[in-house]
CSV table of C-alpha atoms and ligand atoms in Angstrom, one decimal:
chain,number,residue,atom,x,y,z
A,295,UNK,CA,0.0,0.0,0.0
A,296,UNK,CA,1.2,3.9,-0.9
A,297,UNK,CA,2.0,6.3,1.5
A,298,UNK,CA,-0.3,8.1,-0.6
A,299,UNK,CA,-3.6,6.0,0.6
A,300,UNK,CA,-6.3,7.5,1.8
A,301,UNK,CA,-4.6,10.8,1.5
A,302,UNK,CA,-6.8,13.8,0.3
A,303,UNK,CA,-4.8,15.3,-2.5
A,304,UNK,CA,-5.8,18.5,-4.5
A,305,UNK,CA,-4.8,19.0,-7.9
A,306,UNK,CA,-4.4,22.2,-9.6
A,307,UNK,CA,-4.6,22.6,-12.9
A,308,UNK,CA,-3.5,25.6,-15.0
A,309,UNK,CA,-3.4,26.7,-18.7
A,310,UNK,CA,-0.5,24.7,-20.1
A,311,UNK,CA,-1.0,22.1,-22.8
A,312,UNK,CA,0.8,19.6,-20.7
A,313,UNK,CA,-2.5,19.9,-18.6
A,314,UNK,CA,-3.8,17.0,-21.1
A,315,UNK,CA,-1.5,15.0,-19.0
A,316,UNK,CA,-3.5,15.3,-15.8
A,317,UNK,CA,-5.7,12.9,-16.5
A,318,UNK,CA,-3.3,10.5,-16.0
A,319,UNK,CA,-2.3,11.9,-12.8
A,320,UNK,CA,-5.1,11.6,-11.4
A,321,UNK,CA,-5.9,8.1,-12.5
A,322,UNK,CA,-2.4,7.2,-10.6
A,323,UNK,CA,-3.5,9.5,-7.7
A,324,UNK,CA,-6.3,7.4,-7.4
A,325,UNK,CA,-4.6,4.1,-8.1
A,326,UNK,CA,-3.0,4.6,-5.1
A,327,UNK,CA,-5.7,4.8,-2.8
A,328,UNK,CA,-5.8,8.8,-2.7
A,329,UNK,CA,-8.7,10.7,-2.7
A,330,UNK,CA,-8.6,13.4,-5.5
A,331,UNK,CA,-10.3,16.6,-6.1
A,332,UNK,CA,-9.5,19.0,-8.9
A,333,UNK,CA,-9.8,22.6,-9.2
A,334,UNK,CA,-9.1,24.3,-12.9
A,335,UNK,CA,-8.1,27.6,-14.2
A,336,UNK,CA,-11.0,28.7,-16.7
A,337,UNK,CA,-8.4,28.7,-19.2
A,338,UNK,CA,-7.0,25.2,-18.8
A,339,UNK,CA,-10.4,23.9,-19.7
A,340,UNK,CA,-9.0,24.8,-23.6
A,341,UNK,CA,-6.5,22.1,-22.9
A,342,UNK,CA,-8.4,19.5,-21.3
A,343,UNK,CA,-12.0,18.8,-20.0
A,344,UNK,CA,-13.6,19.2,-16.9
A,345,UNK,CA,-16.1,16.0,-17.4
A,346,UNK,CA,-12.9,13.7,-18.0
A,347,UNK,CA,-11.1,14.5,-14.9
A,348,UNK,CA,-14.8,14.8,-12.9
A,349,UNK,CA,-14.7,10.9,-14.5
A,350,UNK,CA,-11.5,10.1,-13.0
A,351,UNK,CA,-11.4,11.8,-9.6
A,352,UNK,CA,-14.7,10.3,-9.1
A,353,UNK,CA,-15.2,14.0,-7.7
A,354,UNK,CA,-17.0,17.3,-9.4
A,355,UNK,CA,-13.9,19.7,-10.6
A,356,UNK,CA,-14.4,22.9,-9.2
A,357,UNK,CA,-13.5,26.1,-11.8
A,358,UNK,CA,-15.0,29.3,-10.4
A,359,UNK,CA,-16.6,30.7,-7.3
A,360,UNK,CA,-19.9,29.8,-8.5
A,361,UNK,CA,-21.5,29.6,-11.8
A,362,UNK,CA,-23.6,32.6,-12.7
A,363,UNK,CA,-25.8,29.8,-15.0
A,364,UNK,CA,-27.1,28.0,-12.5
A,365,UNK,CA,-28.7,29.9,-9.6
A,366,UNK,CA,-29.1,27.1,-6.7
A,367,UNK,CA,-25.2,26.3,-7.2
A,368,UNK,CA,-23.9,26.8,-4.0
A,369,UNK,CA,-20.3,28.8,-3.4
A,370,UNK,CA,-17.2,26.9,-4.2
A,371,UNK,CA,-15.2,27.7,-0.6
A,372,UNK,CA,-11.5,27.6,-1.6
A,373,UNK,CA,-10.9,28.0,2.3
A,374,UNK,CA,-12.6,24.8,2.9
A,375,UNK,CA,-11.2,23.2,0.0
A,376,UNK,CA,-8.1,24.5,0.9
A,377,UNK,CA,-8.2,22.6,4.5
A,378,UNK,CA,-9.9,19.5,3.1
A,379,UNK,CA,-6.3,18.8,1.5
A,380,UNK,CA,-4.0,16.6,2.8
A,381,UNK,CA,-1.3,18.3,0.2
A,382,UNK,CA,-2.0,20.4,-2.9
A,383,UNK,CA,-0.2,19.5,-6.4
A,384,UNK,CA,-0.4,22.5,-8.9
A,385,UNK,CA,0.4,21.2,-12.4
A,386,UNK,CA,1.0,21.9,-14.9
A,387,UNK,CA,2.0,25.6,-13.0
A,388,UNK,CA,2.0,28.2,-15.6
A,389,UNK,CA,5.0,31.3,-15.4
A,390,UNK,CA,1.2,33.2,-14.9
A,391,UNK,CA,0.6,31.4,-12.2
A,392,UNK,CA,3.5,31.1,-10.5
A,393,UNK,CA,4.0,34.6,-10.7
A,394,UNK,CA,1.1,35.1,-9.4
A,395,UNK,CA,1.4,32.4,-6.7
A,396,UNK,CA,4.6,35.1,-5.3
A,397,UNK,CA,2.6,37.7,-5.7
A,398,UNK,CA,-0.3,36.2,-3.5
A,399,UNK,CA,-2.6,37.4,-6.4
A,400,UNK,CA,-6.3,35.8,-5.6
A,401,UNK,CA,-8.1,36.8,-8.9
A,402,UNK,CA,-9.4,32.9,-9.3
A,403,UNK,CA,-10.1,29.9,-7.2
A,404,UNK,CA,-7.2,28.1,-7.7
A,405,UNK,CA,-5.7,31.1,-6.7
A,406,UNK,CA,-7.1,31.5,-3.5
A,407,UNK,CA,-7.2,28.2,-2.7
A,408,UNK,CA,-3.4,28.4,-3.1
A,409,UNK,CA,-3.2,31.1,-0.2
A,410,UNK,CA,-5.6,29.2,1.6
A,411,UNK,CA,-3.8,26.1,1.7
A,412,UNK,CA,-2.5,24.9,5.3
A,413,UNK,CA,-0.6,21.5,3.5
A,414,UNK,CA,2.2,21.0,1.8
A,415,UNK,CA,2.2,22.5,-1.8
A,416,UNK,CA,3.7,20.9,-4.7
A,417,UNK,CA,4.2,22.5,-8.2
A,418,UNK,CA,5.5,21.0,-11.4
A,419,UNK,CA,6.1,24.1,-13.5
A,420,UNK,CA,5.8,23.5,-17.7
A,421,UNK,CA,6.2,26.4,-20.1
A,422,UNK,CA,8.6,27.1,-23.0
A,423,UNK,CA,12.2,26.7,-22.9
A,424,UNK,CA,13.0,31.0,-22.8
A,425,UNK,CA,10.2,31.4,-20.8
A,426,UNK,CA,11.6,28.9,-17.9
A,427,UNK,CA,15.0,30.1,-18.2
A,428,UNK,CA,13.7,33.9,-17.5
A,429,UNK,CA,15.3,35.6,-15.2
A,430,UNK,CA,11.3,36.8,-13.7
A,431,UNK,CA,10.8,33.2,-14.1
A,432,UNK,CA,13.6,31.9,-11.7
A,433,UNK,CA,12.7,34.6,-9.0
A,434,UNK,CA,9.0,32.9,-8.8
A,435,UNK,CA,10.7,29.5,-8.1
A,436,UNK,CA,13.3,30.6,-6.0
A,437,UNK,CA,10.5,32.8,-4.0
A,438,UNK,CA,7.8,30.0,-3.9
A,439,UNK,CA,11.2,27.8,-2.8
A,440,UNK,CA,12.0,30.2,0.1
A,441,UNK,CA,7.6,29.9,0.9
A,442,UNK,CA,7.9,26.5,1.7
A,443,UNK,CA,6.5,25.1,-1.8
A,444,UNK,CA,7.7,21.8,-3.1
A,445,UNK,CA,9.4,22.5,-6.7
A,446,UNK,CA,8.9,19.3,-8.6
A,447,UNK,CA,11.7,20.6,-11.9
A,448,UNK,CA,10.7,20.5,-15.2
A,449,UNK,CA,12.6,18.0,-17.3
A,450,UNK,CA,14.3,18.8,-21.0
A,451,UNK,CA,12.4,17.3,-24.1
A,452,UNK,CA,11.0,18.6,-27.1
A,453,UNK,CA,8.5,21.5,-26.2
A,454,UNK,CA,4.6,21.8,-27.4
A,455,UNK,CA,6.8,24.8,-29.7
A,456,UNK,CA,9.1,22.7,-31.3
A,457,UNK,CA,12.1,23.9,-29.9
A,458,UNK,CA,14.0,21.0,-27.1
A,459,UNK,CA,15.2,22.6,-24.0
A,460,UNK,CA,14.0,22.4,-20.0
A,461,UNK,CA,10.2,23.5,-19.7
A,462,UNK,CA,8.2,20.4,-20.2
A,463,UNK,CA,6.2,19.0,-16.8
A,464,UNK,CA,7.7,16.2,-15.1
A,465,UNK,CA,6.0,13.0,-16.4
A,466,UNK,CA,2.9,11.8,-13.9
A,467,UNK,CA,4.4,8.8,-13.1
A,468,UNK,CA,7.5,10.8,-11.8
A,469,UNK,CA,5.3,13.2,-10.0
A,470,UNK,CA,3.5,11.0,-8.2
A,471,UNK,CA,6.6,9.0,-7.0
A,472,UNK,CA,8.5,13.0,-6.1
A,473,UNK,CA,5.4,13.1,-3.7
A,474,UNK,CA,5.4,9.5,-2.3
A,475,UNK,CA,9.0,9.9,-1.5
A,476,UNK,CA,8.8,13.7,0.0
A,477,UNK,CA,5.9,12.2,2.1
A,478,UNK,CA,8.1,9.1,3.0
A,479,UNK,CA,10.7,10.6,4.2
A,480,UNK,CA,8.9,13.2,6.5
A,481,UNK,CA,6.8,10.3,8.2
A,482,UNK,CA,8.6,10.4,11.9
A,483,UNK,CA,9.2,6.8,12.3
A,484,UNK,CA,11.0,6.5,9.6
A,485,UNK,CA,13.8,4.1,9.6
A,486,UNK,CA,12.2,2.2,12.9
A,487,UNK,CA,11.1,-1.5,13.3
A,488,UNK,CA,8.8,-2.7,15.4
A,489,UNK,CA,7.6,-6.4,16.7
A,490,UNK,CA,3.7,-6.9,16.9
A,491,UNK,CA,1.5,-9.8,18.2
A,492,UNK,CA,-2.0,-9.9,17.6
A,493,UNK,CA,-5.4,-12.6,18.0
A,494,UNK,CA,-5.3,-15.7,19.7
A,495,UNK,CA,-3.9,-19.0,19.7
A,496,UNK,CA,-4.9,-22.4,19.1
A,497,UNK,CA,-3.7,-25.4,20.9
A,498,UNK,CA,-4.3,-28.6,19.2
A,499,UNK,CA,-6.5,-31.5,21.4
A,500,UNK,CA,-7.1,-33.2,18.1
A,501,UNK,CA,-7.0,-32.9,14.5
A,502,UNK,CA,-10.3,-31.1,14.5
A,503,UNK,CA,-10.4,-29.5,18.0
A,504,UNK,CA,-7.9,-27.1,19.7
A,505,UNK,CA,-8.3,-24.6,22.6
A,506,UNK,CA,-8.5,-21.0,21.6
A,507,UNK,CA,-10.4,-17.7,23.3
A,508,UNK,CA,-12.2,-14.6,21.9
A,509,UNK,CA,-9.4,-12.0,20.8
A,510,UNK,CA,-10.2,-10.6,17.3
A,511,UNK,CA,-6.9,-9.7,17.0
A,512,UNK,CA,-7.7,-5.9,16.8
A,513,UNK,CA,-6.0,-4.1,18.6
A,514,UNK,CA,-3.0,-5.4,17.4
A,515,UNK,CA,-3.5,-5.1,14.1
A,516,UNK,CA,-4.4,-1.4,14.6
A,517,UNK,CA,-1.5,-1.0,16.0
A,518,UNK,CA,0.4,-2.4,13.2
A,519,UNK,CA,-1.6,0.0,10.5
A,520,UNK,CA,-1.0,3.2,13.2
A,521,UNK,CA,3.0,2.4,13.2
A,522,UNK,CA,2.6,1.9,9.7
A,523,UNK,CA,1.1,5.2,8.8
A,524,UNK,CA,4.1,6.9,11.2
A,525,UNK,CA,6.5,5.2,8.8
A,526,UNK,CA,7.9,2.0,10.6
A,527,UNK,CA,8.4,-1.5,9.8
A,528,UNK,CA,6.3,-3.9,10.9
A,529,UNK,CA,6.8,-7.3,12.1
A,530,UNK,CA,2.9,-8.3,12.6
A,531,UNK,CA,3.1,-12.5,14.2
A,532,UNK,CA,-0.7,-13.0,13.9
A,533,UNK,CA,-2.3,-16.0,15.4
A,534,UNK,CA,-5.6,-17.0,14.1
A,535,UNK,CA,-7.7,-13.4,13.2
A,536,UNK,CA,-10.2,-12.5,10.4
A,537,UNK,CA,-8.4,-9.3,10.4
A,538,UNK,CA,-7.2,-8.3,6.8
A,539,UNK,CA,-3.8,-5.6,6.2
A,540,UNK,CA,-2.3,-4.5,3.4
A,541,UNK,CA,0.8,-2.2,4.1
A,542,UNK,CA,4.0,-2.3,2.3
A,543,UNK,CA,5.3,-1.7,5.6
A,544,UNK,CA,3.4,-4.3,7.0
A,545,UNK,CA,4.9,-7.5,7.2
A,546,UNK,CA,2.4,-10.0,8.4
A,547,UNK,CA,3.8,-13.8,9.9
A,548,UNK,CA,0.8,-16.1,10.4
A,549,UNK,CA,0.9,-18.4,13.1
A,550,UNK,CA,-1.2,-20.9,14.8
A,551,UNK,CA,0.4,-22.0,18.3
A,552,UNK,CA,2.1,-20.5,21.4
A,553,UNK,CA,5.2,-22.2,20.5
A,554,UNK,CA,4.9,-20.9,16.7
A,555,UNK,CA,4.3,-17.4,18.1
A,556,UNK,CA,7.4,-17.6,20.1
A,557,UNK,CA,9.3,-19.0,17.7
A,558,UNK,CA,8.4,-16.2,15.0
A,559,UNK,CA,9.1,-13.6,18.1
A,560,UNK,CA,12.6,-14.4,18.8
A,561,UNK,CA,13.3,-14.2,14.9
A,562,UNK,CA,12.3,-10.7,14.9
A,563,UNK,CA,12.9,-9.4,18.4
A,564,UNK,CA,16.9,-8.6,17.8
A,565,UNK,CA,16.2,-6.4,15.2
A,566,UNK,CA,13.5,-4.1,16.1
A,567,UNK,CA,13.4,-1.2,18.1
A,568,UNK,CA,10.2,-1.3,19.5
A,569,UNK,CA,7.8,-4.8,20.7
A,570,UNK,CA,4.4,-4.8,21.7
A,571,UNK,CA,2.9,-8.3,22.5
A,572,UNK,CA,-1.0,-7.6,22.3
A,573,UNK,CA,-1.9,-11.4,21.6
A,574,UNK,CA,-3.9,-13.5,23.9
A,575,UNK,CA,-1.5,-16.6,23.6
A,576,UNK,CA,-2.7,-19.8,25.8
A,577,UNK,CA,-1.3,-20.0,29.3
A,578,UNK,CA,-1.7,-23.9,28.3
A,579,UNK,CA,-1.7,-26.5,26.1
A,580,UNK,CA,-2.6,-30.4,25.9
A,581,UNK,CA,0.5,-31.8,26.7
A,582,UNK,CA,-1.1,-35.0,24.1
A,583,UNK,CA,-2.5,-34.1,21.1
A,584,UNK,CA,-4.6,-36.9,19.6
A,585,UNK,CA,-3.5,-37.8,16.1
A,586,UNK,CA,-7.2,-38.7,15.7
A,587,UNK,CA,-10.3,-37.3,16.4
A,588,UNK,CA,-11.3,-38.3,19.4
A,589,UNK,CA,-14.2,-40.4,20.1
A,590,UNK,CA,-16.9,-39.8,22.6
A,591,UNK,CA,-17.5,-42.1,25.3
A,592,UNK,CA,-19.7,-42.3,28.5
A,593,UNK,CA,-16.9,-41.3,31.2
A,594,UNK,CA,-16.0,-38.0,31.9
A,595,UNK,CA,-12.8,-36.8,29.3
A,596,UNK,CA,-9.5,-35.8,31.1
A,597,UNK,CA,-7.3,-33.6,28.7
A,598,UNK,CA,-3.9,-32.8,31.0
A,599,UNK,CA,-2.4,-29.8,30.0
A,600,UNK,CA,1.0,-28.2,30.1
A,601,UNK,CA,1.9,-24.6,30.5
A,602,UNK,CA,3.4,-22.7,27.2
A,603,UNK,CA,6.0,-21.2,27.4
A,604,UNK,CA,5.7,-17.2,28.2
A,605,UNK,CA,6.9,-15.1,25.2
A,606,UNK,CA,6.7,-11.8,26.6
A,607,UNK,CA,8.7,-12.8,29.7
A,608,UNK,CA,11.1,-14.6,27.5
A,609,UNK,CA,11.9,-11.2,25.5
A,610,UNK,CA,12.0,-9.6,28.6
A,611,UNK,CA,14.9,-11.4,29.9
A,612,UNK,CA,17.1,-10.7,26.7
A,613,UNK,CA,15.9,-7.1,25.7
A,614,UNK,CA,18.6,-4.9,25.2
A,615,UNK,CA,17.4,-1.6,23.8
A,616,UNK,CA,14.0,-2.6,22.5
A,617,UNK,CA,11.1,-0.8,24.2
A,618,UNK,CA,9.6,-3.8,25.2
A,619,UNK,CA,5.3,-3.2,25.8
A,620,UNK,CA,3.1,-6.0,27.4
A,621,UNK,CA,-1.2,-6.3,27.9
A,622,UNK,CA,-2.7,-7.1,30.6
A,623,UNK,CA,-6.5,-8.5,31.0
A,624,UNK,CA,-7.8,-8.0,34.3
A,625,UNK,CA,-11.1,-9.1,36.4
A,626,UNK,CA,-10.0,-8.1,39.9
A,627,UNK,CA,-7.2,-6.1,41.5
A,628,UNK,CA,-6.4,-4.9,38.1
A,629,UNK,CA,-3.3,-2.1,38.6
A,630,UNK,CA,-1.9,-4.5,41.6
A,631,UNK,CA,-2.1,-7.5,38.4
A,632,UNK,CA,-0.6,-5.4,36.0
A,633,UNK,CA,2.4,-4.1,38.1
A,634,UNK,CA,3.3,-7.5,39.0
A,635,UNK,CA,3.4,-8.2,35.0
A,636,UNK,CA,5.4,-5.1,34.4
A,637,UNK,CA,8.0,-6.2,37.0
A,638,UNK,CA,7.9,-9.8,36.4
A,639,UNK,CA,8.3,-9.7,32.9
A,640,UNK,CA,10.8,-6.4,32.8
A,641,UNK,CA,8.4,-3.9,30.8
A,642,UNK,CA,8.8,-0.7,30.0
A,643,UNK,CA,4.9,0.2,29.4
A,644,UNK,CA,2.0,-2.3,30.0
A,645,UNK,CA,-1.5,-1.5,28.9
A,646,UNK,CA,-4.3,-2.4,31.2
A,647,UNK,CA,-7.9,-3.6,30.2
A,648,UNK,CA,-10.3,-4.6,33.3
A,649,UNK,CA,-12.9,-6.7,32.2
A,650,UNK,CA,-15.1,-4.5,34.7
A,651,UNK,CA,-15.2,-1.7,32.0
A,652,UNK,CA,-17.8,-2.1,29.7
A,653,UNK,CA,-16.6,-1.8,26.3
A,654,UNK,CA,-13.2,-3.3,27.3
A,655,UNK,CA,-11.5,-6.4,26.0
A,656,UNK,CA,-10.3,-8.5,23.4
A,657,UNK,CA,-13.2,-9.3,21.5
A,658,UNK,CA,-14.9,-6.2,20.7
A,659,UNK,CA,-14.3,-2.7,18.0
A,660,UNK,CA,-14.1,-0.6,21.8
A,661,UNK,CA,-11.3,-0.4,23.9
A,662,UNK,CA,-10.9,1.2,27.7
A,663,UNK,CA,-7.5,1.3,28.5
A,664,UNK,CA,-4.9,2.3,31.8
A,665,UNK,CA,-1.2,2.9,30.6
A,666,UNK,CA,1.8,2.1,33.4
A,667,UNK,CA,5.6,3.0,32.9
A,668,UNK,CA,8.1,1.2,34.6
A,669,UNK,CA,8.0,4.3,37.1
A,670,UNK,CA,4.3,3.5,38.3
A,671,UNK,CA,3.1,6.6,36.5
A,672,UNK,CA,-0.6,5.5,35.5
A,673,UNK,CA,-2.7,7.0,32.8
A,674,UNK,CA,-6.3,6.8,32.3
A,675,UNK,CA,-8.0,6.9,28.7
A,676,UNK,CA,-11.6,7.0,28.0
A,677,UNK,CA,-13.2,4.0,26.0
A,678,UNK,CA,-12.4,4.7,22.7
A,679,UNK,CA,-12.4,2.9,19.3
A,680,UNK,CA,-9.5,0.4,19.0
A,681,UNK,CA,-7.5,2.3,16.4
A,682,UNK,CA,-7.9,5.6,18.5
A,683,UNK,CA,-6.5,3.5,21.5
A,684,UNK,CA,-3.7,2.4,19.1
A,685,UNK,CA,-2.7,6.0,18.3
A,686,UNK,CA,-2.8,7.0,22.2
A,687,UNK,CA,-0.2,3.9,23.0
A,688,UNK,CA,2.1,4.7,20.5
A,689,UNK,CA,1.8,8.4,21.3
A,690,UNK,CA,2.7,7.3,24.8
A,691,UNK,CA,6.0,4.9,23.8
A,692,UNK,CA,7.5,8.1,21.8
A,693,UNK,CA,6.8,10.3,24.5
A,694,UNK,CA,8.6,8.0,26.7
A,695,UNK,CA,11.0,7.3,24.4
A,696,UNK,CA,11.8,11.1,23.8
A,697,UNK,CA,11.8,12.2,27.7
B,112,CTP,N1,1.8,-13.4,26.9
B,112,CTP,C1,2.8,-14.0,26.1
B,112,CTP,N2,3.0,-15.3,26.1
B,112,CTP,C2,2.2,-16.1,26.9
B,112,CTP,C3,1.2,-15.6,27.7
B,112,CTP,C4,1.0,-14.2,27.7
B,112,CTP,O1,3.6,-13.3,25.5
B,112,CTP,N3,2.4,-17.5,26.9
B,112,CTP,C5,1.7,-12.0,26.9
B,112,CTP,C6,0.4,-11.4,26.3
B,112,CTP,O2,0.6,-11.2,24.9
B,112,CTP,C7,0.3,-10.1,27.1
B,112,CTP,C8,0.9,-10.4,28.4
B,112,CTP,O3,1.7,-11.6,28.2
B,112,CTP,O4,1.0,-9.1,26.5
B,112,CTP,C9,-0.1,-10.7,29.5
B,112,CTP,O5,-0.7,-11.9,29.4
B,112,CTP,P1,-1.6,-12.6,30.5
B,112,CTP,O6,-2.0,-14.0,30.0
B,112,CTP,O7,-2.7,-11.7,30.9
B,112,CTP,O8,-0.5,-12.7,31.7
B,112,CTP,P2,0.0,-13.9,32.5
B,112,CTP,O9,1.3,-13.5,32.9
B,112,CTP,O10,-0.2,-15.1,31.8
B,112,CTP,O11,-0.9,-13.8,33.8
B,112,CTP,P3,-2.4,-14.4,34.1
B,112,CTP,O12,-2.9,-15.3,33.0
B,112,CTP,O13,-2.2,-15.1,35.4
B,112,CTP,O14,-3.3,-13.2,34.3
C-alpha cells in the first residue's frame, strides 16, 4: 500500500497544454488509494476537459466561485477546499501562475485556494524553454522555494513549440513517486522497526479441536496500520484473526500456536526497536495431542495440560534496547495484576484492560485502556475505538522514548 492512501490530494490545474497530462495523474493519484479533487483555471479547460477529470477523480472539478448559469449552485469555498487537502499539487503551473502564486494574487479559485492552503504544496512548472530560463521566471521558483512550496523541476524534451530545451512537466508517473518519496521521508518513524503480536492462539486436542479464546486480533493489528502510517516497519506474528492488512510496511507472519508465536518472536525481536505483545496466547496447552479425532464415550474426558511457554517474559529477559510493551487483561485487582506483570516480565509500558469496564477487552471494536511505565506513572483513557487506542499507546511509547 502507498503512502499516498487514503490521503486527500488537491490538484491544480493551469493553462498549459501539458495539462492534457492530468488525466493521467489523477488516475495514478487514485490508483494509489488517494482521494482526489480537482480545481481548474478557466483557461486550462481549452487544454483538457472538466467532465474527463470529474470521470477520473470520481469528484465534481471545481473552476470558479460559483457559476452565474445556475442559480441554486452553492459557493465553491476555496478556504474549505483548501483545509480539506492533505497536500495540494499545482500542475502543470504556468509562469502566470507562479508569478502570481509570489505575488499572492487571488483573482481565481485556484488562486485563493493556493493562499488558503495549510498543506504541503507541490508544483510542477511546464512552459517554454526562454520562458523557464527567465530571469522573472527563476525569481517565482526561487521565491515559492524560500515559501515552503515543493518545486517538482521540469525536465528537458521537445517543447509543445518545437524547440528542445528544460520546460516540459515532469512525467505523472515521476510526479506521483517525487510526492510518495517527499511524504516518506517526512513520516517520523521512519527508519524504525517494530515487533507486533496480535489474536489468539490455538492449541491442538485433536485434528479437528484445539483450545482458543475470543481476541479478534484488533487491537493489534491497529496497532500495526498506526506504526505503519508513522512510517515504521512492521513485524505483525498474527495467530488465528479475520483481520485483513495491506501495508507495504506491513509484514504479516501467520501463526497458529504459542510455541509458533514464540518462535516467530525471537526471529524478529533482535532487530526491532520497538515490541508490543498484544496477543492472547494460551497460558496452556494439551501436553497429548490426539492424532485422531477423538471419540466420545460415557466417562468424563480428562485432557492434561502443560503450560506454554511465556513469550513476553522470555523477550524480557534478553531485551537490550527494545522498548519492550506487554497487555494485561484484568477481572479483579487490576493495577496491583498489571504491576506484578510489568515487574515480572521487565516492561517498559503495560496496557491495562479490566474486564469491569464495559466496552473493554479483546473481542470487541471498543477499547478502555490504563497505561503504566516502569515508574508506576498510570494514565487513564476513556473507552475509545480500538485504532484511537492504538494511536494513544504509541503516542505514549515516543513520549517515553523522547523524555
Ligand atoms: N503473553 C505471552 N506469552 C504467553 C502468555 C502471555 O507473550 N504465553 C503476553 C500477552 O501477549 C500479554 C501479556 O503476556 O501481553 C499478559 O498476558 P496474561 O496472560 O494476561 O498474563 P499472565 O502472565 O499469563 O498472567 P495471568 O494469565 O495469570 O493473568
Amino acid at each position: 500500500m502507498s503512502v499516498l492512501s487514503g490521503k486527500k490530494v488537491l490538484i491544480g490545474i493551469t493553462a498549459g497544454i501539458a495539462a492534457y497530462k492530468t488525466a493521467s495523474l489523477v488516475r495514478l493519484f487514485i490508483k494509489k488509494g488517494a482521494e482526489v479533487q480537482v480545481i481548474m483555471t478557466p483557461a486550462s479547460k481549452d487544454f483538457i476537459t472538466p467532465l474527463t477529470l470529474s470521470t477520473l477523480s470520481k469528484n465534481p472539478v471545481h473552476s470558479t466561485f460559483f457559476n452565474k448559469e445556475d442559480e441554486n449552485e452553492l459557493w465553491n469555498n476555496h478556504v474549505d477546499l483548501g483545509l480539506w487537502a492533505d497536500l495540494m499539487l499545482i500542475a502543470p503551473a504556468t509562469a502566470n501562475t507562479l508569478s502570481k502564486m509570489v505575488q499572492g494574487t487571488s483573482d481565481n479559485l485556484l488562486l485563493a485556494t493556493y493562499l488558503s492552503a495549510k498543506c504541503p504544496v507541490y508544483f510542477a512548472p511546464a512552459m517554454d524553454l526562454d520562458m523557464y530560463q527567465h530571469p522573472s521566471t527563476k525569481n517565482s521558483l526561487a521565491s515559492l522555494k524560500a515559501y515552503g512550496n515543493k518545486l517538482i523541476p521540469a525536465t528537458s524534451g521537445e517543447l509543445a513549440s518545437g524547440l528542445v530545451g528544460e520546460g516540459r512537466m515532469a512525467e505523472p508517473e515521476d510526479i506521483v513517486n517525487f510526492i510518495e518519496k517527499d511524504v516518506l521521508s517526512k513520516l517520523p518513524l521512519r527508519g524504525k522497526k517494530v515487533l507486533l503480536t496480535a489474536g489468539p492462539t490455538y492449541e491442538a486436542i485433536d485434528p479437528v479441536r484445539f483450545i482458543g479464546n475470543h481476541s479478534s486480533g484488533k487491537m493489534g493489528f491497529e496497532l500495526a496500520k498506526a506504526f505503519a502510517n508513522l512510517g515504521a516497519e512492521i513485524f505483525l506474528v498474527a495467530g488465528p484473526s479475520n483481520e485483513q492488512v495491506s501495508n507495504s510496511f506491513i509484514h504479516r507472519i501467520d501463526v497458529t500456536t504459542a510455541e509458533e508465536m514464540y518462535t516467530a518472536c525471537h526471529e524478529y525481536f533482535k532487530k526491532v526497536d520497538i515490541a508490543i505483545l498484544a496477543a492472547a496466547v494460551a497460558d496452556y496447552r494439551p501436553k497429548q495431542v490426539a492424532n485422531q479425532k477423538i471419540k466420545k464415550k460415557e466417562s468424563v474426558l480428562q485432557i492434561e495440560l502443560e503450560p506454554t511457554r511465556d513469550i513476553l517474559a522470555s523477550l524480557g529477559k534478553i531485551k537490550e534496547q527494545q522498548f519492550l510493551v506487554g497487555f494485561a487483561l484484568e477481572t479483579n485487582d487490576e493495577i496491583a495484576n498489571a504491576i506484578g506483570k510489568l515487574q515480572r516480565k521487565n516492561l517498559d509500558l503495560i496496557v491495562l484492560n479490566s474486564l469491569q469496564d464495559k466496552g473493554a477487552g479483546f473481542a470487541g471494536a471498543t477499547n478502555k485502556i490504563t497505561l503504566i511505565d516502569k515508574n508506576l506513572n498510570k494514565i487513564p483513557f476513556q473507552l475509545k475505538s480500538k485504532a484511537d487506542v492504538a494511536i494513544d499507546i504509541i503516542n505514549e511509547i515516543l513520549n517515553q522514548l523522547n523524555a
